[in-house]
Amino acid sequence: MMADVIVVIILVLIIGSAVAYLVRAKRSGVKCVGCPAGGSCSGSRKVKKKKLAGTVIGKKTIQISGMTCSHCVMSVTDSLNRIDGVRAEVNLSKGNAVVSYDRDIDDNILKSAVEKAGFKVDSIHA
């Protein structure tokens, strides 16, 4: 019985601390609580649109799990755009990236780039 009371008290303290942290963070202007950028990610940073050297020969859509903010979008976009022959447009609300390419690109290369940015690829389809 006493152990149950102690567990409940500990849970209340943990939950209370978490709520207090969230409230303080939002009041201080943090846009994205829990963001890898420390909450300072900004949707105002424009991701520069990459130009491909050749003509676009195809597009693939990559479904991605784990993106929660514009900082995540920028990370995935930058990682995919480092691949020669690839131009990526990442959409946070849809949880995907549409990749245009001017040469054959193996799906494993795309998957590796997304995972390198710290996210999970759910599927890749043309």
PDB file of C-alpha atoms in Angstrom:
ATOM      1  CA  MET A   1       0.000   0.000   0.000  1.00  0.00           C
ATOM      2  CA  MET A   2       2.753   2.447   0.944  1.00  0.00           C
ATOM      3  CA  ALA A   3       4.670   1.538  -2.239  1.00  0.00           C
ATOM      4  CA  ASP A   4       1.615   2.447  -4.345  1.00  0.00           C
ATOM      5  CA  VAL A   5       1.383   5.852  -2.698  1.00  0.00           C
ATOM      6  CA  ILE A   6       5.066   6.512  -3.354  1.00  0.00           C
ATOM      7  CA  VAL A   7       4.704   5.513  -7.016  1.00  0.00           C
ATOM      8  CA  VAL A   8       1.694   7.827  -7.433  1.00  0.00           C
ATOM      9  CA  ILE A   9       3.588  10.719  -5.818  1.00  0.00           C
ATOM     10  CA  ILE A  10       6.575  10.166  -8.107  1.00  0.00           C
ATOM     11  CA  LEU A  11       4.333  10.057 -11.201  1.00  0.00           C
ATOM     12  CA  VAL A  12       2.554  13.260 -10.166  1.00  0.00           C
ATOM     13  CA  LEU A  13       5.917  14.990  -9.694  1.00  0.00           C
ATOM     14  CA  ILE A  14       7.197  13.832 -13.079  1.00  0.00           C
ATOM     15  CA  ILE A  15       4.037  14.832 -14.936  1.00  0.00           C
ATOM     16  CA  GLY A  16       3.875  18.149 -13.080  1.00  0.00           C
ATOM     17  CA  SER A  17       7.492  18.912 -13.970  1.00  0.00           C
ATOM     18  CA  ALA A  18       6.897  18.081 -17.621  1.00  0.00           C
ATOM     19  CA  VAL A  19       3.835  20.340 -17.812  1.00  0.00           C
ATOM     20  CA  ALA A  20       5.695  23.174 -16.066  1.00  0.00           C
ATOM     21  CA  TYR A  21       8.584  22.799 -18.525  1.00  0.00           C
ATOM     22  CA  LEU A  22       6.233  22.951 -21.526  1.00  0.00           C
ATOM     23  CA  VAL A  23       4.434  26.015 -20.174  1.00  0.00           C
ATOM     24  CA  ARG A  24       7.741  27.826 -19.461  1.00  0.00           C
ATOM     25  CA  ALA A  25       9.100  26.930 -22.892  1.00  0.00           C
ATOM     26  CA  LYS A  26       6.022  28.212 -24.710  1.00  0.00           C
ATOM     27  CA  ARG A  27       5.919  31.427 -22.638  1.00  0.00           C
ATOM     28  CA  SER A  28       9.563  32.116 -23.449  1.00  0.00           C
ATOM     29  CA  GLY A  29       8.844  31.879 -27.170  1.00  0.00           C
ATOM     30  CA  VAL A  30      10.166  28.428 -28.005  1.00  0.00           C
ATOM     31  CA  LYS A  31       8.497  27.449 -31.263  1.00  0.00           C
ATOM     32  CA  CYS A  32       9.270  23.765 -31.205  1.00  0.00           C
ATOM     33  CA  VAL A  33       9.569  22.055 -27.827  1.00  0.00           C
ATOM     34  CA  GLY A  34      11.769  18.969 -28.076  1.00  0.00           C
ATOM     35  CA  CYS A  35      13.331  20.096 -31.332  1.00  0.00           C
ATOM     36  CA  PRO A  36      16.913  18.986 -31.990  1.00  0.00           C
ATOM     37  CA  ALA A  37      17.706  22.662 -32.628  1.00  0.00           C
ATOM     38  CA  GLY A  38      16.780  23.470 -29.037  1.00  0.00           C
ATOM     39  CA  GLY A  39      13.429  24.936 -29.992  1.00  0.00           C
ATOM     40  CA  SER A  40      14.957  27.638 -32.126  1.00  0.00           C
ATOM     41  CA  CYS A  41      14.066  26.159 -35.484  1.00  0.00           C
ATOM     42  CA  SER A  42      12.396  28.626 -37.706  1.00  0.00           C
ATOM     43  CA  GLY A  43       9.992  28.055 -40.519  1.00  0.00           C
ATOM     44  CA  SER A  44      11.187  31.327 -41.976  1.00  0.00           C
ATOM     45  CA  ARG A  45      14.449  29.869 -43.287  1.00  0.00           C
ATOM     46  CA  LYS A  46      13.852  29.171 -46.932  1.00  0.00           C
ATOM     47  CA  VAL A  47      15.282  25.922 -48.195  1.00  0.00           C
ATOM     48  CA  LYS A  48      17.145  26.801 -51.352  1.00  0.00           C
ATOM     49  CA  LYS A  49      15.699  24.918 -54.304  1.00  0.00           C
ATOM     50  CA  LYS A  50      18.359  22.757 -55.904  1.00  0.00           C
ATOM     51  CA  LYS A  51      18.709  22.740 -59.675  1.00  0.00           C
ATOM     52  CA  LEU A  52      19.501  19.504 -61.425  1.00  0.00           C
ATOM     53  CA  ALA A  53      22.203  19.362 -64.096  1.00  0.00           C
ATOM     54  CA  GLY A  54      20.088  17.283 -66.465  1.00  0.00           C
ATOM     55  CA  THR A  55      16.456  16.796 -67.417  1.00  0.00           C
ATOM     56  CA  VAL A  56      14.234  15.216 -64.788  1.00  0.00           C
ATOM     57  CA  ILE A  57      13.670  11.579 -65.741  1.00  0.00           C
ATOM     58  CA  GLY A  58      11.486  10.602 -62.800  1.00  0.00           C
ATOM     59  CA  LYS A  59      10.099  11.232 -59.338  1.00  0.00           C
ATOM     60  CA  LYS A  60       9.811   9.122 -56.209  1.00  0.00           C
ATOM     61  CA  THR A  61       7.860   9.742 -53.027  1.00  0.00           C
ATOM     62  CA  ILE A  62       9.476   8.766 -49.741  1.00  0.00           C
ATOM     63  CA  GLN A  63       7.193   8.352 -46.709  1.00  0.00           C
ATOM     64  CA  ILE A  64       9.159   9.415 -43.612  1.00  0.00           C
ATOM     65  CA  SER A  65       8.472   8.923 -39.890  1.00  0.00           C
ATOM     66  CA  GLY A  66       9.731  11.122 -37.096  1.00  0.00           C
ATOM     67  CA  MET A  67       9.673  14.624 -38.578  1.00  0.00           C
ATOM     68  CA  THR A  68       8.121  17.061 -36.115  1.00  0.00           C
ATOM     69  CA  CYS A  69       9.265  20.541 -37.121  1.00  0.00           C
ATOM     70  CA  SER A  70      10.761  22.695 -39.837  1.00  0.00           C
ATOM     71  CA  HIS A  71      14.247  21.867 -38.551  1.00  0.00           C
ATOM     72  CA  CYS A  72      13.511  18.198 -39.359  1.00  0.00           C
ATOM     73  CA  VAL A  73      12.365  19.197 -42.847  1.00  0.00           C
ATOM     74  CA  MET A  74      15.560  21.155 -43.431  1.00  0.00           C
ATOM     75  CA  SER A  75      17.707  18.244 -42.218  1.00  0.00           C
ATOM     76  CA  VAL A  76      16.018  15.744 -44.549  1.00  0.00           C
ATOM     77  CA  THR A  77      16.041  18.173 -47.465  1.00  0.00           C
ATOM     78  CA  ASP A  78      19.740  18.957 -47.020  1.00  0.00           C
ATOM     79  CA  SER A  79      20.647  15.271 -46.692  1.00  0.00           C
ATOM     80  CA  LEU A  80      18.746  14.235 -49.836  1.00  0.00           C
ATOM     81  CA  ASN A  81      19.961  17.227 -51.851  1.00  0.00           C
ATOM     82  CA  ARG A  82      23.584  16.220 -51.190  1.00  0.00           C
ATOM     83  CA  ILE A  83      23.033  13.266 -53.541  1.00  0.00           C
ATOM     84  CA  ASP A  84      24.189  14.064 -57.073  1.00  0.00           C
ATOM     85  CA  GLY A  85      21.266  14.075 -59.481  1.00  0.00           C
ATOM     86  CA  VAL A  86      18.584  14.460 -56.779  1.00  0.00           C
ATOM     87  CA  ARG A  87      16.326  17.390 -55.868  1.00  0.00           C
ATOM     88  CA  ALA A  88      14.073  16.933 -52.831  1.00  0.00           C
ATOM     89  CA  GLU A  89      10.985  18.770 -51.659  1.00  0.00           C
ATOM     90  CA  VAL A  90      10.016  17.708 -48.135  1.00  0.00           C
ATOM     91  CA  ASN A  91       6.504  18.200 -46.747  1.00  0.00           C
ATOM     92  CA  LEU A  92       6.103  18.089 -42.957  1.00  0.00           C
ATOM     93  CA  SER A  93       2.308  17.799 -42.907  1.00  0.00           C
ATOM     94  CA  LYS A  94       2.301  14.888 -45.351  1.00  0.00           C
ATOM     95  CA  GLY A  95       5.379  13.295 -43.776  1.00  0.00           C
ATOM     96  CA  ASN A  96       7.034  12.759 -47.115  1.00  0.00           C
ATOM     97  CA  ALA A  97       9.679  13.875 -49.561  1.00  0.00           C
ATOM     98  CA  VAL A  98       9.128  14.084 -53.302  1.00  0.00           C
ATOM     99  CA  VAL A  99      12.430  13.428 -54.999  1.00  0.00           C
ATOM    100  CA  SER A 100      13.066  14.400 -58.613  1.00  0.00           C
ATOM    101  CA  TYR A 101      16.095  12.881 -60.296  1.00  0.00           C
ATOM    102  CA  ASP A 102      18.026  13.259 -63.530  1.00  0.00           C
ATOM    103  CA  ARG A 103      19.692   9.815 -63.406  1.00  0.00           C
ATOM    104  CA  ASP A 104      18.897   6.408 -61.945  1.00  0.00           C
ATOM    105  CA  ILE A 105      19.094   6.542 -58.149  1.00  0.00           C
ATOM    106  CA  ASP A 106      18.881   3.356 -56.100  1.00  0.00           C
ATOM    107  CA  ASP A 107      16.248   3.425 -53.328  1.00  0.00           C
ATOM    108  CA  ASN A 108      18.895   2.350 -50.801  1.00  0.00           C
ATOM    109  CA  ILE A 109      20.837   5.568 -51.441  1.00  0.00           C
ATOM    110  CA  LEU A 110      17.719   7.645 -50.744  1.00  0.00           C
ATOM    111  CA  LYS A 111      16.893   5.596 -47.651  1.00  0.00           C
ATOM    112  CA  SER A 112      20.434   5.950 -46.342  1.00  0.00           C
ATOM    113  CA  ALA A 113      20.326   9.750 -46.730  1.00  0.00           C
ATOM    114  CA  VAL A 114      17.063  10.014 -44.773  1.00  0.00           C
ATOM    115  CA  GLU A 115      18.352   7.701 -42.046  1.00  0.00           C
ATOM    116  CA  LYS A 116      21.594   9.678 -41.859  1.00  0.00           C
ATOM    117  CA  ALA A 117      19.454  12.725 -41.049  1.00  0.00           C
ATOM    118  CA  GLY A 118      17.942  10.729 -38.170  1.00  0.00           C
ATOM    119  CA  PHE A 119      14.575   9.639 -39.548  1.00  0.00           C
ATOM    120  CA  LYS A 120      12.867   6.411 -40.625  1.00  0.00           C
ATOM    121  CA  VAL A 121      11.803   5.594 -44.177  1.00  0.00           C
ATOM    122  CA  ASP A 122       8.410   3.850 -44.218  1.00  0.00           C
ATOM    123  CA  SER A 123       8.204   3.400 -47.992  1.00  0.00           C
ATOM    124  CA  ILE A 124       9.518   4.593 -51.323  1.00  0.00           C
ATOM    125  CA  HIS A 125       7.362   4.518 -54.427  1.00  0.00           C
ATOM    126  CA  ALA A 126       7.371   6.033 -57.894  1.00  0.00           C
TER     127      ALA A 126
END
